[in-house]
Amino acid sequence: MNTNNIFFRPEEEMDFLPIIPLNEAENQDDLIKIDNDLPILPLRNTVLFPGVVLPITVGRDKSIEAVNEAYKTDKLVGVVSQKDSNVEDPTMHDLQEIGTIAKVVKLIKMPDGGTTVIMQGKKRFKIQSITAQDPFFKAKVEILQEEEVKDPANFQALTGSIKDLATQIIQLSPNLPSEAAIILKNIENPSFLIHFVSNNLNADLLEKQRLLETQNLSQRAELLLTLLQRELQYAELKNKVTSKTRTELDKQQREYFLQQQMKSIKEELGGDSNDLELQEMKKKAETKKWSKAAADLFKKGIEKLERMHASTPDYSVVYNHLDLLLDLPWEEYTEDQYDLKRAKKVLDHDHYGIDKVKERILEYLAVLKLKGDMKSPILCFLGPPGIGKTSLGKSIASALGRKYVRISLGGLHDESEIRGHRKTYIGAMPGRIIQSLRKVKSGNPVMILDEIDKVGTDFRGDPSSALLELLDPEQNNSFYDNYLELEYDLSKVLFIATANNIASIQPALRDRLEIIDLSGYALEEKVEIAKRHLIPKQKQAHGLEKMSFAIRDAVLSKLVESYTRESGVRELDRMLASLMRSQAKEVALKGQLKPQITAKDLEKILGKPRYSNDIYKTATIPGVAVGLAWTAVGGDILFIESMLTDGKGELKLTGNLGNVMKESASTALSYLQANAKKWGIDPKDFQTKNIHIHVPEGAVPKDGPSAGITMLTAITSAFTSRKVKTYLAMTGEITLRGVVLPVGGIKEKILAAKRAGIREVILCWQNEKDVREINSGFIKGMQFHYVRNMQQVLDLALQ
């Protein structure tokens, strides 16, 4: 029951006080006759029942005039409820058809200008027609007579139950005084009991109106009894919640009640934040250009959220999933810059050299400009560390006018990092691909897959296999992420992978990549890179931008040759950083700098040179030859040393050699034994001399066939006691017939030879094409000998 309706509440709330009339009998109601039109008083927040006395605060002008008119005449007024209590100025369509004829008992003028009317309900009536709307409503009405009770015994039981339930509710409600139960107990008129309890019932306006409209008094009592039972349950639940005891009511009903209370509190505080968030999500979804499958998935998810309470565990799972759907760039692309001249200018500005990659990007941009749309290629930049593979991707994004995102795959060993986790798992997230697209808000970024050759494999899955779908242009238009639970189009993404060693990449994955080899830098390239990029960067990093000092090309060349031995420029960058720190110290101590850094300054700041080319000049004893090797970090120089000792013709190999390299040594020895007389070697020497071949830097594993001709040259030099030419290096595979075969990694090997000061190089004739691809300016001063067999090699190599 309405716990506050028994007592008079503040007038500004327009509440009312039911008063028990001294005479409960309604016999006098039969004397009411309506000859003229009845003034109508609309009520916004209550329903008046026959027999009940209410004080009502009237504030609207029409209502005040209607009450005054009734008070001057027969003091009768028709009280009806509004269909919508929010309507300030109701029309005839806003009024209920059935109301209560009331007698104005007292009219009280309030200090604030309002009017309080004390009125008593008399008879129910039905509006037949509205005869006037100004200055107040008037209507022709029909008085509704109460039907006689057909089953008095049943009706008496109903009224007894109503009185009992009302008494129980009063007892369970701490805000109601115990006197209210005494008042109920003393009401003897069944009809007035029903109307009095109905008036004080804590029900909404429509339920009270339904009670008033029920014609049969017994049916009205039954409906009231149902509402009282519900209210009794609510009162019991509230009492148990307050006393912190368990309830025996249905769990769903309890939760519903508590949620309704919480909802009401939130509305008082300014609205339910969860509902506001869902509305914002719906508005945001209307702007998305997603597929039908995505739209259906979002619709199902939002409907599920609306049915769930925010405190349930699944709420956050569904909410986060929908939030991802809204954040992803569905059909949202950045506009490509088709200006090829600008793109070339950007690429040339950011990176010196590497023309092959620049040409490939310009070709892609040209086709895109002509065709308007095409599947993005899957490029893979292969080369040693420190040559700018990763930073090149950023330059490509800048040249194309696209967003840039980098994903590091080094050490990745969980397939879910690519495909995402099932969203039912605790802490589930989408894969890195989807996360990156969510971050950049673009469906066609340049995506760098860094260190793709260093992806791991363990019991959690094989990420390389997950990359197969991602990096296949025929499949990635429907990439499936386990968390997203949708197919997503990645065909517009320009994937660029970087790798140091192609052999570490899974064959099926390697087949999907367009490999672009990036060799190491020559001396001239490194000097140019230092002047254009590294020195300005280090000046800025050390606060020397405004300081004027120069480093000449000759000094930079000495720095590269004497203090670094690498394919890239990372070590060179560190050396330049050391120079800048020294300059910064000079400024801090003396306040000025020398106009330029000289070669002497290098030795003073960096110490004695770390590398020297004189080592290749001192290796002038027979049995020593210089070979060229390829490593994952670029080309390198290695010595092949051979020595003869008395013995039984055994071959001993040291230097941590692999099987292929050991077989090359055996092949070289077999060829020399077969052709010993041609080179003036006594065949008996092979029976009486042991041969020991050693490759220095024994801690470093070495393998491959490219040292074949170098081993044969070293063995022949040892047997013939003829020295090998100084500043000569060679590379090539041999056969038992003495044929020289081509090998790979020529550019890296030649550049390593150039760095080491080698002047002549012996190569297989089929490798001539590889040498021609190298910029002639980088190998200036070097002489190349292209051979077909070992006879030519030995003629060139031995003095």
mmCIF file of N, CA and C in Angstrom, residues 541-634:
data_model
loop_
_atom_site.group_PDB
_atom_site.id
_atom_site.type_symbol
_atom_site.label_atom_id
_atom_site.label_comp_id
_atom_site.label_asym_id
_atom_site.label_seq_id
_atom_site.Cartn_x
_atom_site.Cartn_y
_atom_site.Cartn_z
ATOM 1 N N ALA A 541 70.084 14.617 -31.527
ATOM 2 C CA ALA A 541 69.970 13.815 -30.303
ATOM 3 C C ALA A 541 70.892 14.330 -29.202
ATOM 4 N N HIS A 542 72.002 15.008 -29.596
ATOM 5 C CA HIS A 542 72.969 15.464 -28.601
ATOM 6 C C HIS A 542 72.975 16.984 -28.446
ATOM 7 N N GLY A 543 71.949 17.659 -28.989
ATOM 8 C CA GLY A 543 71.828 19.101 -28.785
ATOM 9 C C GLY A 543 72.858 19.921 -29.519
ATOM 10 N N LEU A 544 73.304 19.419 -30.682
ATOM 11 C CA LEU A 544 74.355 20.118 -31.427
ATOM 12 C C LEU A 544 73.849 20.685 -32.758
ATOM 13 N N GLU A 545 72.519 20.853 -32.908
ATOM 14 C CA GLU A 545 71.979 21.300 -34.195
ATOM 15 C C GLU A 545 72.546 22.667 -34.601
ATOM 16 N N LYS A 546 72.729 23.551 -33.628
ATOM 17 C CA LYS A 546 73.165 24.917 -33.947
ATOM 18 C C LYS A 546 74.689 25.045 -34.010
ATOM 19 N N MET A 547 75.409 23.964 -33.685
ATOM 20 C CA MET A 547 76.876 23.999 -33.715
ATOM 21 C C MET A 547 77.361 23.689 -35.128
ATOM 22 N N SER A 548 78.339 24.462 -35.580
ATOM 23 C CA SER A 548 78.851 24.289 -36.936
ATOM 24 C C SER A 548 80.212 23.606 -36.898
ATOM 25 N N PHE A 549 80.253 22.370 -37.372
ATOM 26 C CA PHE A 549 81.520 21.648 -37.535
ATOM 27 C C PHE A 549 81.318 20.623 -38.646
ATOM 28 N N ALA A 550 82.377 20.261 -39.309
ATOM 29 C CA ALA A 550 82.278 19.404 -40.494
ATOM 30 C C ALA A 550 83.024 18.096 -40.273
ATOM 31 N N ILE A 551 82.555 17.074 -40.986
ATOM 32 C CA ILE A 551 83.258 15.784 -41.048
ATOM 33 C C ILE A 551 83.407 15.464 -42.530
ATOM 34 N N ARG A 552 84.629 15.506 -43.033
ATOM 35 C CA ARG A 552 84.862 15.317 -44.454
ATOM 36 C C ARG A 552 84.658 13.860 -44.864
ATOM 37 N N ASP A 553 84.468 13.670 -46.180
ATOM 38 C CA ASP A 553 84.212 12.322 -46.709
ATOM 39 C C ASP A 553 85.371 11.381 -46.396
ATOM 40 N N ALA A 554 86.591 11.893 -46.469
ATOM 41 C CA ALA A 554 87.763 11.033 -46.212
ATOM 42 C C ALA A 554 87.750 10.536 -44.766
ATOM 43 N N VAL A 555 87.341 11.409 -43.841
ATOM 44 C CA VAL A 555 87.270 11.005 -42.429
ATOM 45 C C VAL A 555 86.163 9.971 -42.225
ATOM 46 N N LEU A 556 85.020 10.205 -42.884
ATOM 47 C CA LEU A 556 83.918 9.237 -42.785
ATOM 48 C C LEU A 556 84.334 7.888 -43.383
ATOM 49 N N SER A 557 85.073 7.911 -44.482
ATOM 50 C CA SER A 557 85.546 6.657 -45.098
ATOM 51 C C SER A 557 86.464 5.900 -44.143
ATOM 52 N N LYS A 558 87.369 6.636 -43.484
ATOM 53 C CA LYS A 558 88.260 5.983 -42.516
ATOM 54 C C LYS A 558 87.465 5.411 -41.345
ATOM 55 N N LEU A 559 86.420 6.164 -40.913
ATOM 56 C CA LEU A 559 85.574 5.677 -39.818
ATOM 57 C C LEU A 559 84.881 4.373 -40.205
ATOM 58 N N VAL A 560 84.393 4.310 -41.451
ATOM 59 C CA VAL A 560 83.704 3.100 -41.911
ATOM 60 C C VAL A 560 84.681 1.936 -42.040
ATOM 61 N N GLU A 561 85.853 2.180 -42.633
ATOM 62 C CA GLU A 561 86.798 1.092 -42.922
ATOM 63 C C GLU A 561 87.515 0.596 -41.670
ATOM 64 N N SER A 562 87.872 1.515 -40.774
ATOM 65 C CA SER A 562 88.727 1.138 -39.645
ATOM 66 C C SER A 562 87.962 0.814 -38.363
ATOM 67 N N TYR A 563 86.708 1.250 -38.267
ATOM 68 C CA TYR A 563 86.002 1.063 -37.003
ATOM 69 C C TYR A 563 84.700 0.261 -37.132
ATOM 70 N N THR A 564 84.319 -0.087 -38.345
ATOM 71 C CA THR A 564 83.101 -0.897 -38.520
ATOM 72 C C THR A 564 83.378 -2.024 -39.509
ATOM 73 N N ARG A 565 82.633 -3.104 -39.353
ATOM 74 C CA ARG A 565 82.703 -4.227 -40.295
ATOM 75 C C ARG A 565 81.308 -4.831 -40.342
ATOM 76 N N GLU A 566 80.426 -4.211 -41.143
ATOM 77 C CA GLU A 566 79.019 -4.632 -41.158
ATOM 78 C C GLU A 566 78.403 -4.329 -42.513
ATOM 79 N N SER A 567 77.235 -4.964 -42.765
ATOM 80 C CA SER A 567 76.510 -4.696 -44.011
ATOM 81 C C SER A 567 75.639 -3.462 -43.876
ATOM 82 N N GLY A 568 75.072 -3.252 -42.673
ATOM 83 C CA GLY A 568 74.193 -2.111 -42.442
ATOM 84 C C GLY A 568 74.956 -0.916 -41.909
ATOM 85 N N VAL A 569 74.271 -0.090 -41.145
ATOM 86 C CA VAL A 569 74.906 1.140 -40.648
ATOM 87 C C VAL A 569 74.681 1.331 -39.148
ATOM 88 N N ARG A 570 74.270 0.298 -38.431
ATOM 89 C CA ARG A 570 74.002 0.466 -37.006
ATOM 90 C C ARG A 570 75.275 0.748 -36.220
ATOM 91 N N GLU A 571 76.343 0.007 -36.506
ATOM 92 C CA GLU A 571 77.607 0.232 -35.806
ATOM 93 C C GLU A 571 78.164 1.608 -36.158
ATOM 94 N N LEU A 572 77.998 2.004 -37.414
ATOM 95 C CA LEU A 572 78.424 3.336 -37.829
ATOM 96 C C LEU A 572 77.649 4.407 -37.066
ATOM 97 N N ASP A 573 76.369 4.174 -36.861
ATOM 98 C CA ASP A 573 75.548 5.122 -36.108
ATOM 99 C C ASP A 573 76.052 5.246 -34.673
ATOM 100 N N ARG A 574 76.447 4.102 -34.074
ATOM 101 C CA ARG A 574 76.973 4.143 -32.701
ATOM 102 C C ARG A 574 78.313 4.883 -32.644
ATOM 103 N N MET A 575 79.164 4.688 -33.653
ATOM 104 C CA MET A 575 80.444 5.405 -33.693
ATOM 105 C C MET A 575 80.226 6.920 -33.806
ATOM 106 N N LEU A 576 79.276 7.307 -34.661
ATOM 107 C CA LEU A 576 78.963 8.739 -34.803
ATOM 108 C C LEU A 576 78.401 9.312 -33.501
ATOM 109 N N ALA A 577 77.607 8.490 -32.779
ATOM 110 C CA ALA A 577 77.082 8.938 -31.484
ATOM 111 C C ALA A 577 78.235 9.199 -30.504
ATOM 112 N N SER A 578 79.277 8.363 -30.556
ATOM 113 C CA SER A 578 80.446 8.579 -29.692
ATOM 114 C C SER A 578 81.138 9.901 -30.042
ATOM 115 N N LEU A 579 81.248 10.190 -31.347
ATOM 116 C CA LEU A 579 81.850 11.448 -31.761
ATOM 117 C C LEU A 579 81.040 12.641 -31.261
ATOM 118 N N MET A 580 79.709 12.524 -31.367
ATOM 119 C CA MET A 580 78.843 13.629 -30.944
ATOM 120 C C MET A 580 78.917 13.851 -29.433
ATOM 121 N N ARG A 581 79.022 12.763 -28.681
ATOM 122 C CA ARG A 581 79.161 12.925 -27.220
ATOM 123 C C ARG A 581 80.453 13.651 -26.870
ATOM 124 N N SER A 582 81.507 13.332 -27.615
ATOM 125 C CA SER A 582 82.780 14.011 -27.379
ATOM 126 C C SER A 582 82.672 15.493 -27.721
ATOM 127 N N GLN A 583 81.966 15.807 -28.815
ATOM 128 C CA GLN A 583 81.785 17.201 -29.191
ATOM 129 C C GLN A 583 80.938 17.951 -28.155
ATOM 130 N N ALA A 584 79.904 17.274 -27.654
ATOM 131 C CA ALA A 584 79.062 17.894 -26.629
ATOM 132 C C ALA A 584 79.876 18.198 -25.374
ATOM 133 N N LYS A 585 80.789 17.319 -25.030
ATOM 134 C CA LYS A 585 81.641 17.545 -23.858
ATOM 135 C C LYS A 585 82.562 18.744 -24.079
ATOM 136 N N GLU A 586 83.064 18.873 -25.309
ATOM 137 C CA GLU A 586 83.926 20.018 -25.632
ATOM 138 C C GLU A 586 83.163 21.337 -25.480
ATOM 139 N N VAL A 587 81.923 21.339 -25.954
ATOM 140 C CA VAL A 587 81.111 22.551 -25.845
ATOM 141 C C VAL A 587 80.856 22.893 -24.385
ATOM 142 N N ALA A 588 80.563 21.868 -23.581
ATOM 143 C CA ALA A 588 80.255 22.099 -22.171
ATOM 144 C C ALA A 588 81.469 22.604 -21.399
ATOM 145 N N LEU A 589 82.668 22.108 -21.761
ATOM 146 C CA LEU A 589 83.880 22.493 -21.030
ATOM 147 C C LEU A 589 84.487 23.790 -21.539
ATOM 148 N N LYS A 590 84.565 23.953 -22.891
ATOM 149 C CA LYS A 590 85.296 25.076 -23.473
ATOM 150 C C LYS A 590 84.404 26.110 -24.133
ATOM 151 N N GLY A 591 83.161 25.724 -24.402
ATOM 152 C CA GLY A 591 82.234 26.677 -25.016
ATOM 153 C C GLY A 591 82.402 26.847 -26.511
ATOM 154 N N GLN A 592 83.311 26.100 -27.130
ATOM 155 C CA GLN A 592 83.508 26.208 -28.570
ATOM 156 C C GLN A 592 83.995 24.872 -29.128
ATOM 157 N N LEU A 593 83.964 24.754 -30.485
ATOM 158 C CA LEU A 593 84.367 23.522 -31.150
ATOM 159 C C LEU A 593 85.359 23.830 -32.261
ATOM 160 N N LYS A 594 86.153 22.812 -32.603
ATOM 161 C CA LYS A 594 87.009 22.934 -33.785
ATOM 162 C C LYS A 594 86.126 22.892 -35.029
ATOM 163 N N PRO A 595 86.538 23.565 -36.096
ATOM 164 C CA PRO A 595 85.674 23.643 -37.286
ATOM 165 C C PRO A 595 85.419 22.294 -37.948
ATOM 166 N N GLN A 596 86.294 21.322 -37.728
ATOM 167 C CA GLN A 596 86.061 20.012 -38.339
ATOM 168 C C GLN A 596 86.720 18.910 -37.516
ATOM 169 N N ILE A 597 86.177 17.677 -37.700
ATOM 170 C CA ILE A 597 86.746 16.488 -37.059
ATOM 171 C C ILE A 597 87.699 15.831 -38.045
ATOM 172 N N THR A 598 88.945 15.603 -37.622
ATOM 173 C CA THR A 598 89.973 15.038 -38.499
ATOM 174 C C THR A 598 90.178 13.565 -38.195
ATOM 175 N N ALA A 599 91.033 12.937 -39.005
ATOM 176 C CA ALA A 599 91.347 11.519 -38.818
ATOM 177 C C ALA A 599 92.055 11.294 -37.475
ATOM 178 N N LYS A 600 92.882 12.276 -37.067
ATOM 179 C CA LYS A 600 93.552 12.157 -35.771
ATOM 180 C C LYS A 600 92.542 12.195 -34.627
ATOM 181 N N ASP A 601 91.495 13.033 -34.812
ATOM 182 C CA ASP A 601 90.461 13.111 -33.778
ATOM 183 C C ASP A 601 89.752 11.764 -33.614
ATOM 184 N N LEU A 602 89.599 11.032 -34.713
ATOM 185 C CA LEU A 602 88.951 9.715 -34.640
ATOM 186 C C LEU A 602 89.716 8.801 -33.691
ATOM 187 N N GLU A 603 91.025 8.755 -33.870
ATOM 188 C CA GLU A 603 91.837 7.864 -33.031
ATOM 189 C C GLU A 603 91.843 8.341 -31.584
ATOM 190 N N LYS A 604 91.789 9.663 -31.401
ATOM 191 C CA LYS A 604 91.786 10.209 -30.047
ATOM 192 C C LYS A 604 90.472 9.885 -29.340
ATOM 193 N N ILE A 605 89.352 9.945 -30.059
ATOM 194 C CA ILE A 605 88.034 9.746 -29.451
ATOM 195 C C ILE A 605 87.657 8.263 -29.385
ATOM 196 N N LEU A 606 87.898 7.544 -30.494
ATOM 197 C CA LEU A 606 87.429 6.153 -30.595
ATOM 198 C C LEU A 606 88.514 5.126 -30.291
ATOM 199 N N GLY A 607 89.748 5.584 -30.154
ATOM 200 C CA GLY A 607 90.831 4.650 -29.885
ATOM 201 C C GLY A 607 91.468 4.150 -31.167
ATOM 202 N N LYS A 608 92.361 3.175 -31.039
ATOM 203 C CA LYS A 608 93.057 2.620 -32.194
ATOM 204 C C LYS A 608 92.053 1.946 -33.136
ATOM 205 N N PRO A 609 92.327 1.941 -34.431
ATOM 206 C CA PRO A 609 91.420 1.275 -35.384
ATOM 207 C C PRO A 609 91.193 -0.186 -35.011
ATOM 208 N N ARG A 610 89.947 -0.627 -35.127
ATOM 209 C CA ARG A 610 89.590 -2.001 -34.751
ATOM 210 C C ARG A 610 89.886 -2.995 -35.862
ATOM 211 N N TYR A 611 89.815 -2.531 -37.090
ATOM 212 C CA TYR A 611 89.990 -3.433 -38.234
ATOM 213 C C TYR A 611 91.079 -2.880 -39.144
ATOM 214 N N SER A 612 91.818 -3.805 -39.769
ATOM 215 C CA SER A 612 92.890 -3.404 -40.681
ATOM 216 C C SER A 612 92.903 -4.346 -41.871
ATOM 217 N N ASN A 613 93.226 -3.788 -43.057
ATOM 218 C CA ASN A 613 93.306 -4.608 -44.265
ATOM 219 C C ASN A 613 94.701 -5.190 -44.473
ATOM 220 N N ASP A 614 95.661 -4.802 -43.611
ATOM 221 C CA ASP A 614 97.026 -5.301 -43.761
ATOM 222 C C ASP A 614 97.116 -6.791 -43.525
ATOM 223 N N ILE A 615 96.132 -7.370 -42.836
ATOM 224 C CA ILE A 615 96.171 -8.803 -42.530
ATOM 225 C C ILE A 615 96.215 -9.640 -43.800
ATOM 226 N N TYR A 616 95.586 -9.128 -44.872
ATOM 227 C CA TYR A 616 95.552 -9.887 -46.121
ATOM 228 C C TYR A 616 96.879 -9.784 -46.873
ATOM 229 N N LYS A 617 97.690 -8.766 -46.475
ATOM 230 C CA LYS A 617 99.009 -8.607 -47.091
ATOM 231 C C LYS A 617 100.046 -9.489 -46.412
ATOM 232 N N THR A 618 99.866 -9.717 -45.116
ATOM 233 C CA THR A 618 100.841 -10.500 -44.352
ATOM 234 C C THR A 618 100.670 -11.991 -44.555
ATOM 235 N N ALA A 619 99.527 -12.411 -45.074
ATOM 236 C CA ALA A 619 99.288 -13.851 -45.271
ATOM 237 C C ALA A 619 99.972 -14.294 -46.548
ATOM 238 N N THR A 620 101.318 -14.334 -46.531
ATOM 239 C CA THR A 620 102.074 -14.610 -47.758
ATOM 240 C C THR A 620 102.798 -15.950 -47.731
ATOM 241 N N ILE A 621 102.482 -16.805 -46.762
ATOM 242 C CA ILE A 621 103.122 -18.122 -46.727
ATOM 243 C C ILE A 621 102.323 -19.093 -47.582
ATOM 244 N N PRO A 622 102.969 -20.106 -48.147
ATOM 245 C CA PRO A 622 102.228 -21.081 -48.969
ATOM 246 C C PRO A 622 101.160 -21.807 -48.137
ATOM 247 N N GLY A 623 100.076 -22.189 -48.788
ATOM 248 C CA GLY A 623 99.019 -22.953 -48.118
ATOM 249 C C GLY A 623 97.904 -22.103 -47.532
ATOM 250 N N VAL A 624 97.953 -20.790 -47.720
ATOM 251 C CA VAL A 624 96.911 -19.908 -47.175
ATOM 252 C C VAL A 624 96.213 -19.187 -48.328
ATOM 253 N N ALA A 625 94.876 -19.308 -48.374
ATOM 254 C CA ALA A 625 94.071 -18.621 -49.403
ATOM 255 C C ALA A 625 92.919 -17.885 -48.720
ATOM 256 N N VAL A 626 92.425 -16.865 -49.415
ATOM 257 C CA VAL A 626 91.340 -16.043 -48.864
ATOM 258 C C VAL A 626 90.041 -16.375 -49.605
ATOM 259 N N GLY A 627 89.013 -16.708 -48.833
ATOM 260 C CA GLY A 627 87.705 -17.011 -49.420
ATOM 261 C C GLY A 627 86.669 -15.959 -49.046
ATOM 262 N N LEU A 628 85.515 -16.029 -49.708
ATOM 263 C CA LEU A 628 84.393 -15.123 -49.434
ATOM 264 C C LEU A 628 83.209 -15.946 -48.953
ATOM 265 N N ALA A 629 82.564 -15.453 -47.911
ATOM 266 C CA ALA A 629 81.440 -16.202 -47.321
ATOM 267 C C ALA A 629 80.222 -15.301 -47.184
ATOM 268 N N TRP A 630 79.048 -15.935 -47.182
ATOM 269 C CA TRP A 630 77.794 -15.201 -46.940
ATOM 270 C C TRP A 630 77.252 -15.613 -45.571
ATOM 271 N N THR A 631 76.827 -14.613 -44.786
ATOM 272 C CA THR A 631 76.201 -14.891 -43.489
ATOM 273 C C THR A 631 74.879 -14.128 -43.418
ATOM 274 N N ALA A 632 74.131 -14.403 -42.382
ATOM 275 C CA ALA A 632 72.828 -13.744 -42.211
ATOM 276 C C ALA A 632 72.980 -12.250 -41.976
ATOM 277 N N VAL A 633 74.177 -11.811 -41.568
ATOM 278 C CA VAL A 633 74.410 -10.379 -41.332
ATOM 279 C C VAL A 633 75.215 -9.759 -42.466
ATOM 280 N N GLY A 634 75.313 -10.435 -43.618
ATOM 281 C CA GLY A 634 76.024 -9.897 -44.774
ATOM 282 C C GLY A 634 77.209 -10.761 -45.163
#
